[in-house]
Structure formats: structure tokens, C-alpha cells
PDB file of C-alpha atoms in Angstrom:
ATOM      1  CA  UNK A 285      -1.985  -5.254 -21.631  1.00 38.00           C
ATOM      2  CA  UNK A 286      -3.505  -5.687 -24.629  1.00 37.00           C
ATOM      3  CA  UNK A 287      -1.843  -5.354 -28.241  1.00 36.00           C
ATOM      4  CA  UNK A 288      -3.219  -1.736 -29.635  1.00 35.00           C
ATOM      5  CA  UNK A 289      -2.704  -0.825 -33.398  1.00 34.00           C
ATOM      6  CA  UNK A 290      -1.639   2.385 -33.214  1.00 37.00           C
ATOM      7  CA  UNK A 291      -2.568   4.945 -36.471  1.00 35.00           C
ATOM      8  CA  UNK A 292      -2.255   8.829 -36.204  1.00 37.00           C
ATOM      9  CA  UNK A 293      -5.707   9.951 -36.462  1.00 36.00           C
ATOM     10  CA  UNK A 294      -7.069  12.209 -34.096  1.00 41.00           C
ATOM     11  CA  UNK A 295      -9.502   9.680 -32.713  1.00 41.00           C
ATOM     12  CA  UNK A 296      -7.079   7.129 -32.164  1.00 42.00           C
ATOM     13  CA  UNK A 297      -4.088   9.578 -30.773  1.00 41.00           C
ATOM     14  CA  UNK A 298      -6.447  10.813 -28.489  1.00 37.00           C
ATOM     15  CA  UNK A 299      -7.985   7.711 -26.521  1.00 41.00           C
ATOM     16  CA  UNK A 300      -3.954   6.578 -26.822  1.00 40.00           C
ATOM     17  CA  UNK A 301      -2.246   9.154 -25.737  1.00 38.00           C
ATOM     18  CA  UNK A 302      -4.891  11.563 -23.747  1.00 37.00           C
ATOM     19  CA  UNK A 303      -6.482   8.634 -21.763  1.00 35.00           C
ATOM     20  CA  UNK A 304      -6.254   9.473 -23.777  1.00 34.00           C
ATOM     21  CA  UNK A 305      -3.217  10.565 -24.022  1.00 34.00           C
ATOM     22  CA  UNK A 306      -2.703  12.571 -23.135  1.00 34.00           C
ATOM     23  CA  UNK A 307      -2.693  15.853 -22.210  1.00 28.00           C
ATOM     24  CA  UNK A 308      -2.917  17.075 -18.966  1.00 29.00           C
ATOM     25  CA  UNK A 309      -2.901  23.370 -16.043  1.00 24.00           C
ATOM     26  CA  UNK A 310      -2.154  22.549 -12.124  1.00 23.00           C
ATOM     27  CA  UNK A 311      -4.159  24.631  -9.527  1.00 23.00           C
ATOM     28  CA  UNK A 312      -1.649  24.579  -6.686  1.00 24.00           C
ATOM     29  CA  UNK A 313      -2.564  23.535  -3.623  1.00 25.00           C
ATOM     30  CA  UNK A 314      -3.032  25.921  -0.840  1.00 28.00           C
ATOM     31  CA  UNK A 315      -0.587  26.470   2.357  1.00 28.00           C
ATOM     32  CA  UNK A 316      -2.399  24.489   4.174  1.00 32.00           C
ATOM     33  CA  UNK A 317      -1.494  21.226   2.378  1.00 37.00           C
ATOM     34  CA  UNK A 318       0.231  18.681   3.866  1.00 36.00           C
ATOM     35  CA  UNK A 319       4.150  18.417   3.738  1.00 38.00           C
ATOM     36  CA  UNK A 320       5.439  16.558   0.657  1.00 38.00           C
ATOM     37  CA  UNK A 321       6.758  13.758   2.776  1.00 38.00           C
ATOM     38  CA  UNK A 322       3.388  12.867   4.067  1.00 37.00           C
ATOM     39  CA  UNK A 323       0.772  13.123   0.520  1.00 40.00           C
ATOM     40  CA  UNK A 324       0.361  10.556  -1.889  1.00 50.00           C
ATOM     41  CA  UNK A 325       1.775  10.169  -4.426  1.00 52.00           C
ATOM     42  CA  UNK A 326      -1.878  10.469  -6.268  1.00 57.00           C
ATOM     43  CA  UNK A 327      -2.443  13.437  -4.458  1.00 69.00           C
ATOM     44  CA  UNK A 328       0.123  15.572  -6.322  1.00 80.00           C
ATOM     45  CA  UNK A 329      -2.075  15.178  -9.457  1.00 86.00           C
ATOM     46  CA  UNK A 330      -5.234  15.465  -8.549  1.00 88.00           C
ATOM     47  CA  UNK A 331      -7.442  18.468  -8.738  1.00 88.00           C
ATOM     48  CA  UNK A 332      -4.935  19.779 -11.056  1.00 89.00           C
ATOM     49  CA  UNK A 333      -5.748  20.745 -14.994  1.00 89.00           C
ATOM     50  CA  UNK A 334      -2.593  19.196 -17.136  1.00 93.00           C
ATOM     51  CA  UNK A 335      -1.763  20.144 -20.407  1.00 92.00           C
ATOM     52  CA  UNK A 336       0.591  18.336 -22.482  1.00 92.00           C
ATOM     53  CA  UNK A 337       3.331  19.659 -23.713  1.00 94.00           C
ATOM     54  CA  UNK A 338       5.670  16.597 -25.267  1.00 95.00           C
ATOM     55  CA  UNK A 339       5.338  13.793 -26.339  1.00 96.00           C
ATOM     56  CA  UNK A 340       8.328  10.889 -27.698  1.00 97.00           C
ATOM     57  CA  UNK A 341       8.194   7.654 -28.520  1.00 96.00           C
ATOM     58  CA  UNK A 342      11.086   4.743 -28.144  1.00 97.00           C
ATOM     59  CA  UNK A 343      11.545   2.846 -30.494  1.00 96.00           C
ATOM     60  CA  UNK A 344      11.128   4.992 -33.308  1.00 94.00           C
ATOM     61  CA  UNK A 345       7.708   4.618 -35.010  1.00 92.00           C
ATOM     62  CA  UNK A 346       6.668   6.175 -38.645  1.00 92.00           C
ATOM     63  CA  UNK A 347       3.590   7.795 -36.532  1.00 91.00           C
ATOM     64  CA  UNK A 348       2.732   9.858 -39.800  1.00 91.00           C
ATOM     65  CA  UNK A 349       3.159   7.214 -42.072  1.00 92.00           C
ATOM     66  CA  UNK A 350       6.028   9.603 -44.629  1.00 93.00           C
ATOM     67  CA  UNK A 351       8.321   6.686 -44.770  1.00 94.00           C
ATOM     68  CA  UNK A 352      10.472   8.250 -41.586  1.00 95.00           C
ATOM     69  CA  UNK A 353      10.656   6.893 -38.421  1.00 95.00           C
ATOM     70  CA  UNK A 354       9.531   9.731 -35.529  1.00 96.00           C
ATOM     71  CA  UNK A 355      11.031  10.053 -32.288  1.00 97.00           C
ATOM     72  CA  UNK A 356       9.157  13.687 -31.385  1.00 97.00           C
ATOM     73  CA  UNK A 357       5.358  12.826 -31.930  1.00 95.00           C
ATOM     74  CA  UNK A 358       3.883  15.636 -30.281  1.00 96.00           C
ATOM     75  CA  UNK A 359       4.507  18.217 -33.536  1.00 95.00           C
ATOM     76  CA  UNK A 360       2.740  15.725 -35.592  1.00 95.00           C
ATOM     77  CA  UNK A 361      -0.395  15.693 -33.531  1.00 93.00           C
ATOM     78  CA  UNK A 362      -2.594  18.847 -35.098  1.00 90.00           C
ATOM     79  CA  UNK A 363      -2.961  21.736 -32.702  1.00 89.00           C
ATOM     80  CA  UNK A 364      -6.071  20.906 -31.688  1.00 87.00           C
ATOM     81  CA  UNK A 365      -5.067  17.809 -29.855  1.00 89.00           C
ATOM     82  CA  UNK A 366      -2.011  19.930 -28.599  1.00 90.00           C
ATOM     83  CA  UNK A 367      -4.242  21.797 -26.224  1.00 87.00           C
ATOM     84  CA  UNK A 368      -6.180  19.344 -24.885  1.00 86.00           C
ATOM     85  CA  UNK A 369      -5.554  17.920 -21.191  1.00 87.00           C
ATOM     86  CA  UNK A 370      -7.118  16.096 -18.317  1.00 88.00           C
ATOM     87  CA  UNK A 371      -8.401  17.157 -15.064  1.00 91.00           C
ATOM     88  CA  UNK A 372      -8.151  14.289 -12.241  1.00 91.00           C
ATOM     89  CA  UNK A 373     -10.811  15.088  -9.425  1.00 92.00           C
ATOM     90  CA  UNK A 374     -10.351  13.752  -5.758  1.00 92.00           C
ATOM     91  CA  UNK A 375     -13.502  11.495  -6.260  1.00 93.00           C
ATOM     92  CA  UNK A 376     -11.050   9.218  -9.082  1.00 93.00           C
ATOM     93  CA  UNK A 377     -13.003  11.170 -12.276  1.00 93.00           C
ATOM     94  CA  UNK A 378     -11.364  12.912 -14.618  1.00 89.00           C
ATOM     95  CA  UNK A 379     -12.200  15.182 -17.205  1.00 90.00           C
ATOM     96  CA  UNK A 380     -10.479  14.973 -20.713  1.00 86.00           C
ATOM     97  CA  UNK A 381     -10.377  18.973 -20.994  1.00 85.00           C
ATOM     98  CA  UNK A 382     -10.457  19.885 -24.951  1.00 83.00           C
ATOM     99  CA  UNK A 383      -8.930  23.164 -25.764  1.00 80.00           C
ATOM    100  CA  UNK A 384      -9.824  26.290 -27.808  1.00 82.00           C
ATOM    101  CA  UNK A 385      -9.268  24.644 -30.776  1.00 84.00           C
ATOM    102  CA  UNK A 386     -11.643  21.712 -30.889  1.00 83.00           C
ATOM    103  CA  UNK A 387     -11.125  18.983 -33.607  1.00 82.00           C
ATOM    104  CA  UNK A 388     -14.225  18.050 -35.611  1.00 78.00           C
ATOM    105  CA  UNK A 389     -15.314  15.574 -33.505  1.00 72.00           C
ATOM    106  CA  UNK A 390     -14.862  17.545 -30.540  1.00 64.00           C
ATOM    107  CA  UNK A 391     -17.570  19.615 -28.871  1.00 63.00           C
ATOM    108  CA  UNK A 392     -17.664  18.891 -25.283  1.00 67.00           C
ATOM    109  CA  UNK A 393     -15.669  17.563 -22.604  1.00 67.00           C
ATOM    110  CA  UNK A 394     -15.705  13.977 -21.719  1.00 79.00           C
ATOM    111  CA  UNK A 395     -14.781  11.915 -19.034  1.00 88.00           C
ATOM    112  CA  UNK A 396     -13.794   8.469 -17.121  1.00 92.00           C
ATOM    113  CA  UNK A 397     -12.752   7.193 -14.240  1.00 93.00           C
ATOM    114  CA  UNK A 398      -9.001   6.919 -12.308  1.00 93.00           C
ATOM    115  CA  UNK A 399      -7.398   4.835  -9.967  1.00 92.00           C
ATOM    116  CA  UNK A 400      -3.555   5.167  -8.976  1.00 92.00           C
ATOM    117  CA  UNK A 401      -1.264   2.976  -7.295  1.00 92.00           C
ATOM    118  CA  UNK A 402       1.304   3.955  -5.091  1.00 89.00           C
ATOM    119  CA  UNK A 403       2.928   0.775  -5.192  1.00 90.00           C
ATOM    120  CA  UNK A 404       4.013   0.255  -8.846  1.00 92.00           C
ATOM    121  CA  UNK A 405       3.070   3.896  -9.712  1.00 93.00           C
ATOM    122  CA  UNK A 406       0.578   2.968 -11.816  1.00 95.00           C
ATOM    123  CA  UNK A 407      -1.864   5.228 -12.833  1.00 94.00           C
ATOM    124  CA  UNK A 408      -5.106   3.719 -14.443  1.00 94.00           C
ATOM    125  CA  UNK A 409      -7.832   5.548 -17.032  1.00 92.00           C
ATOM    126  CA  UNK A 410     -11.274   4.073 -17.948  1.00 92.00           C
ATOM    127  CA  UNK A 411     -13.366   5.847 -20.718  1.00 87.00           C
ATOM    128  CA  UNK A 412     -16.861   3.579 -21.485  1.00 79.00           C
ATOM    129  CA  UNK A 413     -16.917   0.248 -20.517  1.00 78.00           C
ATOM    130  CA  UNK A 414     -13.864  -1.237 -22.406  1.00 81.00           C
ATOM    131  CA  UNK A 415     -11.233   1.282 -23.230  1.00 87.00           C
ATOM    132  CA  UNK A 416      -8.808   1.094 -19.972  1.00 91.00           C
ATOM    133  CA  UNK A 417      -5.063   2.122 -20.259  1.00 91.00           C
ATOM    134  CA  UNK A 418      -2.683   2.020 -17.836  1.00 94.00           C
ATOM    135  CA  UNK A 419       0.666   4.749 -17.452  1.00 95.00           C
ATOM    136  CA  UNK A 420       3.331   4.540 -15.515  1.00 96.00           C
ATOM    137  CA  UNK A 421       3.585   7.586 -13.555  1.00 94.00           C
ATOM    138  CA  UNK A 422       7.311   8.888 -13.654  1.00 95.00           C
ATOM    139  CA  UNK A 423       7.166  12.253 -12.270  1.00 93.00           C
ATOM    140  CA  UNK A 424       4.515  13.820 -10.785  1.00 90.00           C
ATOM    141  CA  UNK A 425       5.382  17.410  -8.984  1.00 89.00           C
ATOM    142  CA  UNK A 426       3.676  20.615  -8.308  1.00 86.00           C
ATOM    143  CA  UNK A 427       3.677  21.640 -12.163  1.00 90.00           C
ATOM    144  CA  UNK A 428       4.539  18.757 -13.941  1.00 93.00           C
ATOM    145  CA  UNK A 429       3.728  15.089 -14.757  1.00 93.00           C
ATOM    146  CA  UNK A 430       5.273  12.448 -16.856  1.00 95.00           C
ATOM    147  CA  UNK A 431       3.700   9.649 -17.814  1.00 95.00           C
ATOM    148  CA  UNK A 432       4.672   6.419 -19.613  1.00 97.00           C
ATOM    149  CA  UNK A 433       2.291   4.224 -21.590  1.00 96.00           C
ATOM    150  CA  UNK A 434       3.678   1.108 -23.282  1.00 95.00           C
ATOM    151  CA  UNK A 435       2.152  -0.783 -26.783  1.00 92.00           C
ATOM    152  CA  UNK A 436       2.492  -3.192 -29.055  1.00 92.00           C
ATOM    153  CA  UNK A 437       2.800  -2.121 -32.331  1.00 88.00           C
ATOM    154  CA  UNK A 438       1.371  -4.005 -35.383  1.00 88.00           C
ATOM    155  CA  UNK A 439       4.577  -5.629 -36.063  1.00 87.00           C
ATOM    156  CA  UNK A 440       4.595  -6.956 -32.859  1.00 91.00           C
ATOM    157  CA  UNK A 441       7.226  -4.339 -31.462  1.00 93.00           C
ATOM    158  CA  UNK A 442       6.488  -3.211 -28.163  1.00 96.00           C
ATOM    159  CA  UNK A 443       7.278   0.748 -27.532  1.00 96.00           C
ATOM    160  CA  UNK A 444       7.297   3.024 -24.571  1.00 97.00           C
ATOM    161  CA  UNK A 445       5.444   6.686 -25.319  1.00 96.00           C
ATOM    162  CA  UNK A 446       6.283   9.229 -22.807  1.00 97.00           C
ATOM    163  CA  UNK A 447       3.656  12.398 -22.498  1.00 95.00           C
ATOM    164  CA  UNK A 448       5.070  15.381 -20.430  1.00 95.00           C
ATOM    165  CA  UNK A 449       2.406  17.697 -19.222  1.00 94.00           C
ATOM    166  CA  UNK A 450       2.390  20.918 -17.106  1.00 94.00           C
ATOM    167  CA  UNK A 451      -0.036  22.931 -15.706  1.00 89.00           C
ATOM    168  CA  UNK A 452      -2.773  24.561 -17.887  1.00 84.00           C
ATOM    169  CA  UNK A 453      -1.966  28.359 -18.341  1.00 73.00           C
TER     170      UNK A 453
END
């Protein structure tokens, strides 16, 4: 993975954390889905619209740069990257979904491609041709997901974010 400098601007926080991470509503599936024991794991986030709705950090960073180390980022990120999510279609694109309050250089949705691993549970983004991240996916349900996504700060200290997202109202 390679070393990423991380600075809370809304650019930045969103290709980080939205893969940005990063947000992430569910659509549940209908009756006719398969039992639990039997999907993939992929399967239980896809076609779903997540929100997010938390986000920590561990070690403690000074995301806003006040002089005090944050644990709790997602108050610090300005409430128009609160309401953003991701879509992840069947065909492995997603949709970076941006909310009703758009941040300046918002003004349409974007997108990617996904790929997921059910072997190490990791769940890969690409945006363009260079930006790839990679989460580890610790809990994926019917209306929630939790992903981690670890970085090297720029004093060399590596950190794991965790971004809890549910489904979109």
C-alpha cells in the first residue's frame, strides 16, 4: 500500500475515506434471495446505497490540524461529505452517491470500479487510472457495513480508519 499524506480537505477526505471514503442506504434484497449461508460475502453489499454514518481513527491523528489529537473524525468532516455514500452494482461499479448538500466541487455523481475478495475480505475501489484503495471489510449485514482502511501518515505512523455505514434513508 502506498504511503498517503492525509490533510482534511474535502477533496482529500473524500477519495480517502469515500473510495472514497467513505460513505455508503441498503435496498434489501427480496424473499427470494438465497439463504445467508450460501451468498457471498460481496453479495451482501452490493446493489445496496450506503451512507456513512461514523467514522474513527486509531491512533489518534490531529485530522483538523487545532493542536488536538481526534479519535471521532466523522463530526469534523462538513455536512456535505456526511451525506455522501456509495452504491456497489452487481457488474463491480460503483457509484460515489453525493447527497443534498453538495460541496463546491460537487455536482454530479461519479464513479469506479470494485472487486472483493472473499478470502482476506478485501474489498478494492478504483477511481481514474491511479487512485486504488483497498478496505478491509469487517462487517457487512443487511443494513450495515464496516470498513477498515489503513495509512501511513506523514510521520511515518501507520493508522487504521474505520467508516461505519448503513443504509441510505
Amino acid at each position: 500500500m502506498k504511503n498517503i499524506q492525509i490533510i482534511p480537505m474535502k477533496n482529500n477526505t473524500t477519495k480517502t475515506v469515500f473510495a472514497g471514503a467513505v460513505a455508503l442506504a441498503l435496498l434489501f434484497s427480496g424473499a427470494c434471495q438465497a439463504p445467508a449461508s450460501t451468498l457471498k460475502q460481496s453479495e451482501s453489499f452490493t446493489d445496496k446505497n450506503w451512507q456513512m454514518k461514523g467514522l474513527t481513527i486509531a491512533p489518534e491523528i490531529d485530522w483538523n490540524l487545532d493542536g488536538i489529537p481526534d479519535t471521532d473524525i466523522f463530526p469534523l468532516l462538513d455536512a456535505c461529505e456526511q451525506d455522501d455514500g456509495f452504491l456497489f452494482q452487481r457488474d463491480n461499479q460503483f457509484i460515489r452517491v453525493f447527497g443534498d448538500e453538495l460541496c463546491d466541487e460537487e455536482s454530479s455523481d461519479e464513479g469506479g470500479r470494485w472487486s472483493y475478495s472473499d478470502t482476506d475480505r478485501k474489498l478494492t475501489i478504483i477511481e481514474g487510472e491511479d487512485d486504488i484503495q483497498e478496505f478491509k471489510v469487517l462487517e457487512s449485514s443487511a443494513n450495515r457495513l464496516i470498513l477498515l482502511y489503513r495509512f501511513q501518515s506523514t510521520d511515518e505512523q501507520w493508522h487504521d480508519m474505520t467508516a461505519v455505514y448503513t443504509l441510505r434513508p
